[in-house]
GROMACS .gro file of C-alpha atoms in nm:
model
  375
    1MET     CA    1  -5.167  -2.070  -1.011
    2SER     CA    2  -5.503  -2.220  -1.121
    3PHE     CA    3  -5.822  -2.021  -1.127
    4SER     CA    4  -5.988  -2.262  -0.883
    5MET     CA    5  -5.714  -2.192  -0.627
    6LEU     CA    6  -5.765  -1.817  -0.664
    7VAL     CA    7  -6.134  -1.860  -0.612
    8CYS     CA    8  -6.084  -2.073  -0.302
    9CYS     CA    9  -5.861  -1.809  -0.150
   10ASN     CA   10  -6.133  -1.549  -0.181
   11LEU     CA   11  -6.456  -1.721  -0.081
   12TYR     CA   12  -6.679  -1.501   0.117
   13SER     CA   13  -7.010  -1.540   0.283
   14THR     CA   14  -7.207  -1.349   0.018
   15ASP     CA   15  -7.564  -1.409   0.129
   16SER     CA   16  -7.593  -1.056   0.250
   17LEU     CA   17  -7.444  -0.886  -0.061
   18HIS     CA   18  -7.711  -0.682  -0.238
   19ALA     CA   19  -7.546  -0.439  -0.477
   20GLU     CA   20  -7.798  -0.270  -0.703
   21ILE     CA   21  -7.561  -0.176  -0.987
   22LEU     CA   22  -7.226  -0.310  -1.112
   23ARG     CA   23  -7.094  -0.072  -1.379
   24LEU     CA   24  -6.824  -0.225  -1.599
   25LYS     CA   25  -6.528  -0.026  -1.728
   26ALA     CA   26  -6.404  -0.024  -2.084
   27THR     CA   27  -6.041  -0.092  -1.986
   28ALA     CA   28  -5.860  -0.180  -1.669
   29GLU     CA   29  -5.496  -0.193  -1.570
   30VAL     CA   30  -5.383  -0.408  -1.279
   31ASN     CA   31  -5.056  -0.412  -1.089
   32THR     CA   32  -5.101  -0.747  -0.911
   33SER     CA   33  -5.099  -1.110  -1.019
   34VAL     CA   34  -5.483  -1.137  -1.017
   35VAL     CA   35  -5.781  -0.940  -1.152
   36ARG     CA   36  -6.036  -0.837  -0.890
   37LEU     CA   37  -6.389  -0.717  -0.938
   38GLY     CA   38  -6.294  -0.373  -0.818
   39ASP     CA   39  -6.035  -0.348  -1.097
   40ILE     CA   40  -6.290  -0.379  -1.380
   41ALA     CA   41  -6.613  -0.239  -1.234
   42ASP     CA   42  -6.759   0.025  -1.003
   43VAL     CA   43  -6.990  -0.111  -0.733
   44LEU     CA   44  -7.281   0.133  -0.685
   45HIS     CA   45  -7.575   0.170  -0.450
   46ALA     CA   46  -7.442  -0.068  -0.186
   47ASP     CA   47  -7.340  -0.011   0.172
   48PRO     CA   48  -6.964   0.045   0.232
   49GLU     CA   49  -6.904  -0.301   0.373
   50GLN     CA   50  -7.065  -0.468   0.070
   51VAL     CA   51  -6.865  -0.246  -0.166
   52THR     CA   52  -6.537  -0.343   0.001
   53ARG     CA   53  -6.612  -0.714  -0.002
   54MET     CA   54  -6.723  -0.720  -0.367
   55GLN     CA   55  -6.429  -0.514  -0.487
   56ALA     CA   56  -6.193  -0.771  -0.331
   57MET     CA   57  -6.343  -1.069  -0.518
   58VAL     CA   58  -6.086  -1.240  -0.744
   59LEU     CA   59  -6.210  -1.305  -1.095
   60GLN     CA   60  -5.907  -1.459  -1.269
   61PRO     CA   61  -5.527  -1.441  -1.300
   62ALA     CA   62  -5.386  -1.122  -1.447
   63PRO     CA   63  -5.248  -1.135  -1.801
   64PRO     CA   64  -4.871  -1.164  -1.853
   65GLN     CA   65  -4.666  -0.850  -1.866
   66GLY     CA   66  -4.721  -0.665  -2.195
   67ARG     CA   67  -5.034  -0.859  -2.294
   68THR     CA   68  -5.407  -0.775  -2.285
   69GLN     CA   69  -5.702  -1.000  -2.196
   70VAL     CA   70  -6.070  -0.942  -2.270
   71ILE     CA   71  -6.321  -1.030  -2.000
   72THR     CA   72  -6.680  -1.047  -2.125
   73ILE     CA   73  -6.996  -0.974  -1.928
   74SER     CA   74  -7.095  -1.341  -1.948
   75GLN     CA   75  -6.760  -1.445  -1.797
   76ILE     CA   76  -6.812  -1.197  -1.517
   77ARG     CA   77  -7.161  -1.334  -1.444
   78GLY     CA   78  -7.025  -1.690  -1.437
   79ARG     CA   79  -6.743  -1.594  -1.192
   80LEU     CA   80  -6.979  -1.405  -0.963
   81GLN     CA   81  -7.227  -1.689  -0.965
   82ALA     CA   82  -6.946  -1.930  -0.875
   83LEU     CA   83  -6.859  -1.702  -0.585
   84GLY     CA   84  -7.214  -1.723  -0.456
   85VAL     CA   85  -7.343  -1.382  -0.563
   86ASP     CA   86  -7.721  -1.364  -0.620
   87LEU     CA   87  -7.733  -1.227  -0.975
   88SER     CA   88  -8.109  -1.150  -0.945
   89GLN     CA   89  -8.019  -0.872  -0.704
   90LEU     CA   90  -7.743  -0.733  -0.929
   91GLU     CA   91  -7.768  -0.513  -1.238
   92LEU     CA   92  -7.468  -0.507  -1.472
   93THR     CA   93  -7.433  -0.189  -1.677
   94GLY     CA   94  -7.163  -0.020  -1.881
   95ARG     CA   95  -6.949  -0.203  -2.135
   96SER     CA   96  -7.018  -0.557  -2.251
   97GLN     CA   97  -6.652  -0.648  -2.215
   98VAL     CA   98  -6.345  -0.514  -2.037
   99ARG     CA   99  -5.993  -0.507  -2.180
  100VAL     CA  100  -5.749  -0.586  -1.896
  101SER     CA  101  -5.373  -0.531  -1.907
  102THR     CA  102  -5.094  -0.552  -1.651
  103GLN     CA  103  -4.942  -0.227  -1.543
  104LYS     CA  104  -4.586  -0.187  -1.673
  105VAL     CA  105  -4.322  -0.186  -1.406
  106GLU     CA  106  -4.080   0.091  -1.474
  107GLN     CA  107  -3.733  -0.049  -1.450
  108GLU     CA  108  -3.504   0.179  -1.264
  109SER     CA  109  -3.219   0.290  -1.473
  110ALA     CA  110  -2.899   0.138  -1.353
  111ARG     CA  111  -2.747   0.386  -1.118
  112PRO     CA  112  -2.374   0.406  -1.124
  113GLN     CA  113  -2.234   0.275  -0.801
  114ALA     CA  114  -2.097   0.551  -0.585
  115VAL     CA  115  -1.719   0.564  -0.603
  116THR     CA  116  -1.553   0.505  -0.267
  117THR     CA  117  -1.302   0.782  -0.209
  118GLN     CA  118  -0.998   0.776   0.016
  119GLN     CA  119  -1.182   1.013   0.250
  120ASP     CA  120  -1.473   0.764   0.272
  121GLN     CA  121  -1.226   0.488   0.353
  122GLU     CA  122  -1.064   0.690   0.630
  123GLN     CA  123  -1.399   0.796   0.778
  124ALA     CA  124  -1.525   0.436   0.786
  125GLU     CA  125  -1.205   0.309   0.947
  126GLN     CA  126  -1.214   0.591   1.203
  127LYS     CA  127  -1.576   0.503   1.281
  128ILE     CA  128  -1.486   0.139   1.344
  129GLN     CA  129  -1.174   0.236   1.539
  130GLN     CA  130  -1.375   0.452   1.781
  131ALA     CA  131  -1.647   0.187   1.822
  132MET     CA  132  -1.388  -0.085   1.882
  133THR     CA  133  -1.194   0.129   2.130
  134ASP     CA  134  -1.513   0.188   2.332
  135TRP     CA  135  -1.592  -0.184   2.315
  136ILE     CA  136  -1.246  -0.284   2.444
  137ARG     CA  137  -1.263  -0.039   2.733
  138SER     CA  138  -1.610  -0.155   2.836
  139SER     CA  139  -1.539  -0.527   2.787
  140TYR     CA  140  -1.194  -0.521   2.947
  141PRO     CA  141  -1.198  -0.253   3.220
  142ASP     CA  142  -0.849  -0.354   3.337
  143SER     CA  143  -0.695  -0.299   2.996
  144LYS     CA  144  -0.406  -0.057   2.996
  145GLN     CA  145  -0.343   0.229   2.759
  146PHE     CA  146  -0.333   0.115   2.398
  147SER     CA  147  -0.337   0.241   2.043
  148LEU     CA  148  -0.555   0.086   1.774
  149THR     CA  149  -0.535   0.090   1.397
  150VAL     CA  150  -0.801  -0.058   1.166
  151ARG     CA  151  -0.803  -0.163   0.801
  152LEU     CA  152  -1.139  -0.216   0.631
  153PRO     CA  153  -1.203  -0.389   0.295
  154ARG     CA  154  -1.308  -0.128   0.041
  155ASP     CA  155  -1.627  -0.319  -0.044
  156ASN     CA  156  -1.761  -0.265   0.310
  157VAL     CA  157  -1.693   0.109   0.336
  158ARG     CA  158  -2.040   0.227   0.229
  159GLN     CA  159  -2.209  -0.028   0.454
  160VAL     CA  160  -2.016   0.099   0.756
  161LEU     CA  161  -2.082   0.465   0.680
  162ASP     CA  162  -2.457   0.406   0.635
  163ASN     CA  163  -2.510   0.239   0.973
  164ARG     CA  164  -2.486   0.344   1.335
  165ALA     CA  165  -2.162   0.274   1.520
  166ASP     CA  166  -2.345   0.162   1.835
  167MET     CA  167  -2.481  -0.131   1.633
  168PHE     CA  168  -2.129  -0.266   1.566
  169ARG     CA  169  -2.030  -0.588   1.743
  170PHE     CA  170  -1.684  -0.748   1.751
  171ALA     CA  171  -1.554  -1.097   1.819
  172GLY     CA  172  -1.225  -1.287   1.811
  173LEU     CA  173  -0.989  -1.016   1.941
  174ASP     CA  174  -0.664  -1.141   2.095
  175GLN     CA  175  -0.559  -0.875   2.344
  176LEU     CA  176  -0.209  -1.014   2.384
  177LEU     CA  177  -0.130  -1.009   2.014
  178GLU     CA  178   0.037  -0.686   1.903
  179THR     CA  179   0.071  -0.778   1.536
  180GLU     CA  180  -0.210  -0.742   1.282
  181GLN     CA  181  -0.502  -0.980   1.335
  182ALA     CA  182  -0.837  -1.046   1.172
  183VAL     CA  183  -1.144  -0.968   1.384
  184GLY     CA  184  -1.506  -1.051   1.308
  185MET     CA  185  -1.751  -0.760   1.297
  186LYS     CA  186  -2.130  -0.761   1.281
  187LEU     CA  187  -2.357  -0.464   1.221
  188LEU     CA  188  -2.732  -0.432   1.247
  189ASP     CA  189  -2.888  -0.214   0.976
  190ALA     CA  190  -3.205  -0.003   0.996
  191GLN     CA  191  -3.415  -0.294   0.867
  192GLY     CA  192  -3.293  -0.518   1.148
  193GLN     CA  193  -3.073  -0.732   0.922
  194VAL     CA  194  -2.736  -0.849   1.050
  195HIS     CA  195  -2.434  -0.812   0.821
  196GLU     CA  196  -2.098  -0.976   0.887
  197MET     CA  197  -1.754  -0.873   0.771
  198ARG     CA  198  -1.386  -0.916   0.860
  199ILE     CA  199  -1.160  -0.629   0.954
  200ILE     CA  200  -0.786  -0.616   1.015
  201CYS     CA  201  -0.674  -0.441   1.331
  202GLN     CA  202  -0.355  -0.395   1.530
  203LEU     CA  203  -0.358  -0.336   1.903
  204LYS     CA  204  -0.046  -0.187   2.061
  205ARG     CA  205   0.008  -0.134   2.430
  206ILE     CA  206   0.129   0.211   2.528
  207PRO     CA  207   0.367   0.167   2.824
  208GLU     CA  208   0.325   0.388   3.127
  209ILE     CA  209   0.593   0.651   3.182
  210LEU     CA  210   0.767   0.778   3.494
  211ALA     CA  211   0.673   1.103   3.666
  212ALA     CA  212   0.765   1.284   3.987
  213LYS     CA  213   0.562   1.169   4.287
  214TYR     CA  214   0.610   1.513   4.439
  215THR     CA  215   0.820   1.819   4.355
  216LEU     CA  216   1.189   1.727   4.327
  217ASN     CA  217   1.440   2.007   4.351
  218LYS     CA  218   1.741   2.058   4.131
  219GLY     CA  219   2.035   1.847   4.253
  220THR     CA  220   1.813   1.570   4.396
  221VAL     CA  221   1.941   1.217   4.342
  222VAL     CA  222   1.626   1.034   4.237
  223ARG     CA  223   1.510   0.732   4.439
  224ALA     CA  224   1.244   0.477   4.353
  225ASP     CA  225   1.016   0.629   4.618
  226ASP     CA  226   1.030   0.962   4.434
  227LEU     CA  227   0.860   0.821   4.123
  228VAL     CA  228   0.513   0.722   4.010
  229TRP     CA  229   0.382   0.559   3.693
  230MET     CA  230   0.142   0.756   3.478
  231ARG     CA  231  -0.042   0.700   3.153
  232PRO     CA  232   0.088   0.923   2.876
  233GLU     CA  233  -0.141   1.166   2.707
  234LYS     CA  234  -0.186   1.154   2.331
  235SER     CA  235   0.154   1.157   2.156
  236GLN     CA  236   0.329   1.219   2.489
  237THR     CA  237   0.667   1.051   2.536
  238GLY     CA  238   0.869   0.972   2.846
  239ILE     CA  239   1.101   0.727   3.020
  240THR     CA  240   0.974   0.372   3.068
  241ASP     CA  241   1.286   0.215   3.222
  242PRO     CA  242   1.338   0.304   3.592
  243ARG     CA  243   1.709   0.222   3.560
  244LEU     CA  244   1.749   0.533   3.348
  245VAL     CA  245   1.616   0.752   3.630
  246ILE     CA  246   1.690   0.601   3.969
  247GLY     CA  247   2.028   0.706   4.105
  248ARG     CA  248   2.064   1.000   3.868
  249GLU     CA  249   2.075   1.364   3.960
  250LEU     CA  250   1.830   1.629   3.846
  251THR     CA  251   1.966   1.931   3.663
  252ARG     CA  252   1.640   2.125   3.716
  253THR     CA  253   1.340   2.121   3.946
  254VAL     CA  254   1.068   1.876   3.839
  255TYR     CA  255   0.724   1.950   3.977
  256GLN     CA  256   0.472   1.698   4.107
  257SER     CA  257   0.318   1.471   3.840
  258HIS     CA  258   0.548   1.612   3.571
  259VAL     CA  259   0.713   1.360   3.340
  260MET     CA  260   1.077   1.271   3.397
  261ARG     CA  261   1.294   1.361   3.098
  262SER     CA  262   1.636   1.224   3.010
  263GLN     CA  263   1.768   1.573   2.935
  264ASP     CA  264   1.699   1.671   3.298
  265LEU     CA  265   1.907   1.386   3.443
  266ILE     CA  266   2.281   1.330   3.472
  267GLU     CA  267   2.500   1.067   3.628
  268VAL     CA  268   2.559   1.150   3.992
  269PRO     CA  269   2.899   1.323   3.997
  270LEU     CA  270   3.160   1.127   4.191
  271ILE     CA  271   3.374   1.437   4.202
  272ARG     CA  272   3.231   1.786   4.238
  273ASP     CA  273   3.397   2.119   4.170
  274GLY     CA  274   3.629   2.220   4.452
  275ALA     CA  275   3.630   1.878   4.622
  276ILE     CA  276   3.953   1.730   4.765
  277VAL     CA  277   4.043   1.433   4.547
  278THR     CA  278   4.282   1.146   4.610
  279VAL     CA  279   4.469   1.096   4.284
  280TYR     CA  280   4.673   0.783   4.218
  281ALA     CA  281   4.977   0.732   3.998
  282ARG     CA  282   5.110   0.384   3.923
  283ARG     CA  283   5.407   0.220   3.759
  284GLY     CA  284   5.445  -0.151   3.764
  285GLY     CA  285   5.368  -0.271   4.117
  286ILE     CA  286   5.433   0.069   4.272
  287SER     CA  287   5.155   0.313   4.345
  288VAL     CA  288   5.166   0.660   4.495
  289ARG     CA  289   4.886   0.897   4.578
  290ARG     CA  290   4.841   1.266   4.639
  291GLU     CA  291   4.563   1.496   4.750
  292MET     CA  292   4.458   1.760   4.498
  293ARG     CA  293   4.160   1.986   4.436
  294ALA     CA  294   3.907   1.925   4.158
  295GLN     CA  295   3.844   2.193   3.904
  296GLY     CA  296   3.513   2.083   3.756
  297THR     CA  297   3.265   1.802   3.802
  298GLY     CA  298   3.277   1.447   3.670
  299GLY     CA  299   3.123   1.103   3.688
  300MET     CA  300   3.282   0.762   3.656
  301GLY     CA  301   3.527   0.754   3.366
  302ASP     CA  302   3.509   1.127   3.297
  303PRO     CA  303   3.827   1.330   3.254
  304ILE     CA  304   3.877   1.594   3.521
  305THR     CA  305   4.127   1.872   3.587
  306LEU     CA  306   4.308   1.862   3.922
  307ILE     CA  307   4.520   2.137   4.077
  308ALA     CA  308   4.768   2.114   4.362
  309LEU     CA  309   4.661   2.222   4.709
  310GLU     CA  310   4.987   2.414   4.728
  311GLY     CA  311   5.185   2.528   4.431
  312ARG     CA  312   5.093   2.538   4.067
  313ASP     CA  313   5.091   2.176   3.968
  314ARG     CA  314   4.806   2.098   3.735
  315LEU     CA  315   4.715   1.770   3.568
  316MET     CA  316   4.439   1.575   3.398
  317ALA     CA  317   4.307   1.256   3.554
  318THR     CA  318   4.024   1.010   3.508
  319VAL     CA  319   3.748   0.973   3.768
  320THR     CA  320   3.760   0.622   3.915
  321GLY     CA  321   3.545   0.652   4.227
  322TYR     CA  322   3.399   0.883   4.484
  323ASN     CA  323   3.653   1.169   4.511
  324GLN     CA  324   3.914   0.943   4.353
  325ALA     CA  325   4.101   0.976   4.026
  326GLU     CA  326   4.397   0.828   3.844
  327VAL     CA  327   4.655   0.985   3.619
  328ASN     CA  328   4.802   0.828   3.307
  329TYR     CA  329   5.171   0.768   3.258
  330ARG     CA  330   5.370   0.849   2.954
  331PRO     CA  331   5.483   0.547   2.748
  332THR     CA  332   5.791   0.379   2.892
  333ASN     CA  333   6.018   0.509   2.616
  334GLU     CA  334   5.920   0.865   2.710
  335VAL     CA  335   5.990   0.835   3.083
  336GLN     CA  336   6.336   0.963   3.183
  337PRO     CA  337   6.529   0.739   3.424
  338GLN     CA  338   6.521   0.887   3.770
  339ASN     CA  339   6.562   0.786   4.126
  340GLY     CA  340   6.194   0.821   4.225
  341ILE     CA  341   5.845   0.822   4.080
  342GLN     CA  342   5.701   1.162   4.003
  343PHE     CA  343   5.359   1.285   3.890
  344ILE     CA  344   5.356   1.396   3.534
  345SER     CA  345   5.351   1.771   3.545
  346GLY     CA  346   5.029   1.842   3.367
  347SER     CA  347   4.852   2.111   3.179
  348SER     CA  348   4.522   2.132   3.005
  349GLU     CA  349   4.689   1.973   2.702
  350ALA     CA  350   4.799   1.661   2.891
  351ALA     CA  351   4.675   1.342   2.733
  352VAL     CA  352   4.371   1.188   2.890
  353GLY     CA  353   4.343   0.811   2.894
  354ASN     CA  354   4.017   0.615   2.900
  355VAL     CA  355   3.944   0.396   3.199
  356PRO     CA  356   3.851   0.050   3.076
  357SER     CA  357   3.509  -0.078   3.165
  358GLY     CA  358   3.473  -0.335   3.439
  359ASN     CA  359   3.660  -0.353   3.769
  360ILE     CA  360   3.967  -0.141   3.842
  361GLN     CA  361   4.195  -0.268   4.120
  362ASN     CA  362   4.350   0.009   4.328
  363ALA     CA  363   4.612   0.014   4.601
  364GLY     CA  364   4.355  -0.023   4.876
  365GLY     CA  365   4.226  -0.356   4.743
  366TYR     CA  366   3.886  -0.218   4.635
  367ALA     CA  367   3.705  -0.306   4.316
  368ILE     CA  368   3.563   0.018   4.183
  369ARG     CA  369   3.241  -0.002   3.981
  370ARG     CA  370   3.040   0.273   3.818
  371GLY     CA  371   2.835   0.434   4.091
  372GLY     CA  372   3.009   0.290   4.397
  373ILE     CA  373   3.299   0.118   4.571
  374ARG     CA  374   3.298  -0.226   4.721
  375LYS     CA  375   3.548  -0.462   4.882
   0.00000   0.00000   0.00000
C-alpha cells in the first residue's frame, strides 16, 4: 500500500486543529499496518476532539515484522503539513527522532488436538439421535413407533458436542427405507456459521402389538373384537400376528390394556376332560364307532385317553374333531383272524399314532380340519 493512499484515507478537515504542544517519544511500538501520530507522540494542550483527530492521523506504513524504522522530526513536519496542519500553531518537543518497530505477534504454541474418546463418540451420536427423533416426530406427525440408530464420522464428534442440538437440521431421510442410509445434517454454530456433514442412520419401524380391549377371563376363546392394537413401551415385546391369538383360549385372566402373551394362550380344546367322545376304528372300507369318556383335554391331533362308559376298557386315541377321536390299528401281521372287528383293548402303554396333516375323511363324509368340521 503506497503512502499516498494511506494519506488519502485519513484526510481530515484540519482548519480548526490548534494543538499547542506535540511531544515526540523516543521509541514506539505499533500493532497495526500503519504508524499514526498518536503512536509516536503525545498531543498536549488541545481540546479532546482535537486530540482524538490528531492521534488518528496516518503518517506512514508500519515497518515489517522484526524491523525498526526511524522517523525524524523533519519527516513528521512534512507529513503533518501534507495533511493540512498549520505548523505555526504547533510546537514539537521531545526527541528529534522516533524509533518505530512492529509489535511481535506471539504465536500460540501448537495445542495438541483433543483426542476423541469412545464416550465422546457415543455422546455425540446420542445427541444427534435425540435431535433427529424429535425432528421426525414433528415433521411427520403420522409416523408410527420407530427405533433410530446413528453413526457419526469421528472427525465431526467435537463439532457436534460443541453446538446446540436445537440448531441441527436434517435432509434427505427416506422414511420407508429400513436399511442404513446417508442423511445430510447442518448445524449453526455460535458465530452464526453453517456447517454441513453426512451421518449414517437406520430407521426401523416398531410394529404395534395386541392387547386386551377389556378384561378377558380365563377360558375365554379370543375373538377379533376382544383385541386392540397398542404401541409397545421401550423394550416391550408382544404378539404382532392376530392369527396367533384369535380363536385361542386363555389359560389365565388378562386385564384391560394388558399385552397378550403366547404363554397365556392354547389351542381351543376339541375334547375336554369328562366329555363324551365318539371314537372311530377302521379297517379297510369298514368303520365302527363307539361312545367313550375322555380322560384329559386335547386339541386337533393330540393323543387322548378314553375310557369305556361301562366296563374297564381303556385306550389311546387321536383327536380328529370336536368330541371325535380315532384309534390306531395294529399292523396287519399282528391282528388275529376273527369273525368281527374289535377295538384294540388299550392301556396307557398303547401306541399312539400321528394324524397326518390335511383333510381326514371319516365315515360321515366330513372333511375334518384343524379347528372345525365342514362338509
